XYZ file of C-alpha atoms in Angstrom:
295
model
C 11.880 74.484 41.587
C 11.818 76.321 44.929
C 11.385 79.620 43.104
C 8.531 78.288 40.986
C 6.690 77.029 44.021
C 7.466 80.261 45.750
C 5.824 82.169 42.855
C 2.753 79.940 43.012
C 2.322 80.282 46.729
C 2.875 84.197 46.700
C 0.388 84.609 43.831
C -2.263 82.285 45.434
C -1.886 84.109 48.694
C -2.469 87.377 46.746
C -5.684 86.005 45.269
C -7.074 84.534 48.529
C -6.366 87.862 50.544
C -7.576 90.222 47.787
C -11.178 91.554 47.310
C -11.561 90.211 43.671
C -11.781 86.656 44.644
C -14.586 87.152 47.181
C -16.434 89.521 44.750
C -16.430 86.743 42.194
C -17.769 84.303 44.689
C -20.537 86.608 45.770
C -21.601 87.391 42.060
C -21.401 83.668 41.296
C -23.990 82.965 44.128
C -26.198 85.953 42.911
C -26.214 84.796 39.335
C -26.900 81.241 40.216
C -29.809 82.301 42.419
C -31.201 84.437 39.562
C -30.910 81.879 36.844
C -34.163 80.208 35.466
C -34.672 76.772 37.070
C -38.441 76.304 36.399
C -40.943 77.104 33.817
C -44.793 77.203 33.981
C -46.944 75.810 31.260
C -47.280 79.382 29.899
C -43.357 79.537 29.742
C -43.180 81.927 32.664
C -39.575 81.369 33.970
C -38.846 81.220 37.750
C -35.456 81.675 39.506
C -34.678 79.941 42.824
C -35.538 83.295 44.590
C -38.755 83.831 42.915
C -39.850 80.240 43.588
C -38.952 80.728 47.316
C -41.041 84.041 47.313
C -44.068 82.755 45.446
C -44.483 79.053 46.082
C -44.950 77.164 49.476
C -43.380 73.814 50.308
C -46.570 71.777 49.505
C -46.341 73.108 46.005
C -42.573 72.093 45.696
C -43.319 68.567 47.020
C -45.707 68.035 44.174
C -43.068 69.024 41.576
C -39.905 67.188 41.371
C -38.403 70.060 39.190
C -38.108 71.851 42.464
C -36.248 69.368 44.392
C -32.872 70.536 45.529
C -30.838 68.542 43.164
C -32.864 69.562 40.196
C -32.668 73.246 41.415
C -28.795 73.103 41.664
C -28.453 71.335 38.180
C -30.643 73.789 36.398
C -29.128 76.785 38.076
C -26.010 76.765 35.837
C -27.696 78.270 32.726
C -29.056 81.552 32.037
C -27.399 84.639 33.639
C -24.606 82.475 35.170
C -23.321 80.848 31.976
C -23.450 84.208 30.296
C -21.477 86.180 32.795
C -18.897 83.496 33.841
C -16.149 85.165 31.807
C -16.311 88.291 33.711
C -16.807 86.934 37.349
C -14.124 84.298 36.949
C -11.840 86.924 35.502
C -12.591 89.330 38.206
C -10.881 87.081 40.715
C -7.319 87.719 39.295
C -7.283 90.099 36.466
C -7.627 93.420 38.544
C -4.635 92.408 40.576
C -2.466 91.605 37.520
C -3.394 94.917 35.952
C -2.608 96.776 39.232
C 0.645 95.287 39.444
C 1.630 96.510 35.926
C 0.215 99.918 36.733
C 2.434 100.285 39.789
C 5.542 98.957 38.166
C 5.886 96.103 40.780
C 6.147 93.490 38.136
C 9.706 94.240 37.524
C 10.779 93.523 41.114
C 8.755 90.341 41.125
C 10.540 89.204 37.790
C 14.026 90.120 39.143
C 13.451 87.884 42.175
C 12.693 84.770 40.066
C 12.709 84.969 36.331
C 10.516 86.182 33.435
C 9.501 82.747 32.393
C 8.819 81.441 35.865
C 6.733 84.515 36.846
C 4.528 84.380 33.732
C 3.948 80.680 34.072
C 2.715 80.952 37.674
C 0.557 83.969 36.682
C -1.152 82.129 34.000
C -1.853 78.997 36.001
C -2.809 80.908 39.143
C -5.115 83.128 37.183
C -6.947 80.243 35.657
C -7.066 78.325 38.768
C -8.407 81.248 40.839
C -11.206 81.777 38.207
C -12.107 78.232 38.540
C -11.901 78.184 42.376
C -13.903 81.299 42.682
C -16.920 79.999 40.783
C -16.640 76.707 42.393
C -16.664 78.309 45.861
C -19.738 80.280 44.925
C -21.375 77.171 43.423
C -20.718 75.122 46.728
C -22.183 78.038 49.004
C -25.130 78.158 46.583
C -25.615 74.318 46.774
C -25.633 74.314 50.679
C -28.170 76.995 50.531
C -30.398 75.290 48.074
C -30.251 72.026 50.019
C -31.327 74.027 53.246
C -34.481 75.624 51.797
C -35.595 73.244 48.886
C -37.045 69.806 49.590
C -34.585 66.669 49.115
C -35.783 64.150 46.552
C -36.159 61.637 49.469
C -39.098 63.743 50.816
C -41.185 63.206 47.737
C -43.569 60.429 47.192
C -42.217 56.969 46.041
C -43.793 57.364 42.654
C -42.344 60.795 42.185
C -38.962 59.586 43.208
C -39.093 56.506 40.879
C -40.086 58.792 38.020
C -37.349 61.395 38.614
C -34.603 58.841 39.011
C -35.796 56.989 35.786
C -35.497 60.317 33.965
C -31.808 60.570 35.179
C -31.078 56.852 34.419
C -29.965 57.238 30.706
C -27.413 59.963 31.560
C -26.405 58.500 34.891
C -26.927 54.697 34.721
C -25.431 54.233 38.170
C -27.675 56.604 40.061
C -29.464 53.795 41.972
C -26.135 52.396 43.045
C -24.310 55.440 44.192
C -27.045 58.242 44.741
C -26.776 61.827 44.154
C -23.444 62.757 45.870
C -21.388 61.626 42.638
C -23.708 63.812 40.440
C -23.010 66.894 42.674
C -19.315 66.069 42.546
C -19.493 65.783 38.652
C -21.429 69.168 38.494
C -18.670 70.706 40.816
C -16.002 69.428 38.457
C -17.890 71.014 35.341
C -18.235 74.309 37.244
C -14.468 74.349 38.068
C -13.481 73.500 34.336
C -15.838 76.153 33.047
C -14.486 78.815 35.342
C -10.864 77.588 34.711
C -11.043 77.794 30.809
C -13.132 80.947 30.996
C -10.615 82.928 32.976
C -7.718 81.805 30.823
C -8.650 84.061 27.797
C -8.759 87.240 30.140
C -5.390 86.205 31.573
C -3.975 86.067 27.991
C -5.309 89.571 27.267
C -3.382 90.957 30.195
C -0.132 90.188 28.282
C -0.858 93.113 25.982
C -3.825 95.113 27.295
C -3.532 97.062 30.526
C -7.168 98.265 31.006
C -8.725 95.824 33.470
C -12.343 96.451 32.171
C -11.288 95.723 28.662
C -9.648 92.624 29.756
C -12.624 91.315 31.522
C -15.241 92.465 29.135
C -13.638 91.290 25.712
C -13.862 87.507 26.891
C -17.470 88.031 27.540
C -18.205 89.149 23.952
C -15.986 86.565 22.504
C -17.748 83.867 24.480
C -21.265 85.291 23.357
C -20.282 85.281 19.720
C -19.003 81.619 19.966
C -22.019 80.469 21.800
C -24.500 82.200 19.386
C -22.585 80.888 16.426
C -22.649 77.324 17.786
C -26.236 77.691 18.605
C -27.180 78.696 15.078
C -25.143 75.969 13.455
C -26.818 73.471 15.929
C -30.213 74.549 14.890
C -29.410 74.582 11.191
C -27.954 71.043 11.355
C -30.862 69.684 13.336
C -33.212 70.871 10.503
C -30.968 69.004 8.037
C -30.247 66.108 10.314
C -26.475 66.636 9.981
C -25.256 64.836 13.017
C -21.572 65.655 12.369
C -22.198 69.511 12.573
C -24.345 69.076 15.673
C -21.576 67.007 17.313
C -18.855 69.591 16.268
C -20.954 72.558 17.403
C -21.563 70.910 20.771
C -17.801 70.302 21.331
C -16.840 73.856 20.560
C -19.818 75.501 22.501
C -18.382 76.793 25.764
C -21.656 76.016 27.530
C -21.203 72.211 26.783
C -18.903 71.811 29.737
C -21.827 72.711 32.072
C -23.843 69.813 30.684
C -21.530 66.814 30.070
C -24.230 64.508 31.253
C -26.193 65.328 27.906
C -23.220 64.126 25.687
C -22.507 60.541 26.965
C -21.071 59.480 23.593
C -18.460 62.226 23.320
C -18.245 64.024 26.683
C -14.368 63.028 26.783
C -13.825 64.825 23.542
C -15.440 68.042 25.103
C -13.034 67.796 27.997
C -10.040 67.070 25.725
C -10.982 70.138 23.473
C -11.151 72.389 26.455
C -7.708 71.202 27.630
C -6.181 71.781 24.173
C -7.950 75.252 24.125
C -6.374 76.142 27.512
C -3.040 74.812 26.422
C -3.090 76.979 23.246
C -3.898 80.143 25.190
C -1.113 79.338 27.804
C 1.318 78.902 24.995
C 0.321 82.156 23.259
C 0.511 83.995 26.569
C 4.007 82.745 27.356
C 5.255 83.614 23.964
C 3.920 87.192 24.119
C 5.037 87.811 27.666
C 8.579 86.282 27.353
C 9.163 88.129 24.102
C 8.334 91.547 25.681
C 11.411 93.655 25.940
C 10.493 95.614 29.000
C 9.225 93.158 31.562
C 7.462 96.008 33.535
C 5.491 97.313 30.669
């Protein structure tokens, strides 16, 4: 037990003192700031940075889409959701690959055991990916709330209309306010980064090129997302609700919008837990069966 905890502490310390984690945080902030948060009537998309550059505060106070909470919620699509597999993996994968290249893996395994070593690697690898994107999201949220108007600064009519639009997804909004909604979004972000980085950690068990390890999950996620989108569109035309539900559950981006799926958000969470568990099991089997623990 003490050796297992020691492995977790050592790996977590390596992550938090390494450059990869903070690069991931920085790119998370950048991608959130560049994602589309607002569209004009002629379908011109605006990011948070572009809104701040082109619109003044009076314009923002006349459009609840530009209140701080709405900006934070809408920033998690676009560029951010597309590149999360890469930025979450960057928090940990380069460190793993460098350890294999240097041959230090052998010494780390000899000090504990092969099983304990690889279990801690996978868990810390996934956790560091989730923490990196979560840290970037928290910094970005603080920035947005400091430069965009809070919903309380809008007219009572605009506030009421905005809150009514959220009531179907969040029926207790009038009772608890916006803090629980931000906490829910933070949980979504962590789960998204946690599961997204797991596939990259799995690939480190048999691929040593750090760039391939980080890029392959990006392409896998893109293919899965596009396939689910196509099935979803075809099913909507045919009004096939079972296919719509299934594609939404499998779609990796559904984790970022759990509020849209009130009836089966718990199934989406369970699916992602099962997916992570399967990746974990495959990683352990491949790693433990390896003859040379330093290869």
